[in-house]
Amino acid sequence: MVQIIKDMDELKTFLKAAGCKLVVVEFSAKWCGPCQRIYPLVHELAQTYHIKAVPTFQMFKQAQKGSISKPGPTSELHPHQEWALDSNQAN
């Protein structure tokens, strides 16, 4: 499901309503030069690999933002990152 959020109040309401579901948020803008420049490549990759959104993602669960300190083995994951590993089991 894609939801366009226009302000902070709408984002807070959406995150609260999502409850335990994982929410992925992409931040971009029409005026963003880098976003416009990478669009053709992203569009091609999205079709090939079924990618839904870039360039910036933040993941939320129960209205709390997760984080990644650095790429590495799963033992270095912050608790919220484990959602991605368990996404096929959880709602």
CSV table of C-alpha atoms in Angstrom, one decimal, residues 3 8 10 18 20 28 31 47 49 52 57-59 62 79 82 88-90:
chain,number,residue,atom,x,y,z
A,3,GLN,CA,0.2,6.4,1.1
A,8,MET,CA,3.5,15.7,10.3
A,10,GLU,CA,-1.0,13.0,9.0
A,18,ALA,CA,-0.4,1.0,11.6
A,20,CYS,CA,2.4,-3.5,15.0
A,28,SER,CA,11.6,12.8,-1.5
A,31,TRP,CA,12.3,19.9,-6.3
A,47,GLN,CA,10.7,-2.7,-13.0
A,49,TYR,CA,13.5,-6.0,-9.3
A,52,LYS,CA,8.8,0.3,-4.9
A,57,PHE,CA,13.9,4.8,3.7
A,58,GLN,CA,13.0,4.7,7.4
A,59,MET,CA,11.3,1.8,9.0
A,62,GLN,CA,4.5,0.9,16.7
A,79,PRO,CA,16.1,-4.5,17.3
A,82,GLU,CA,15.1,-7.8,12.9
A,88,ASN,CA,7.4,-13.1,6.3
A,89,GLN,CA,6.2,-14.2,9.7
A,90,ALA,CA,4.8,-11.0,11.2
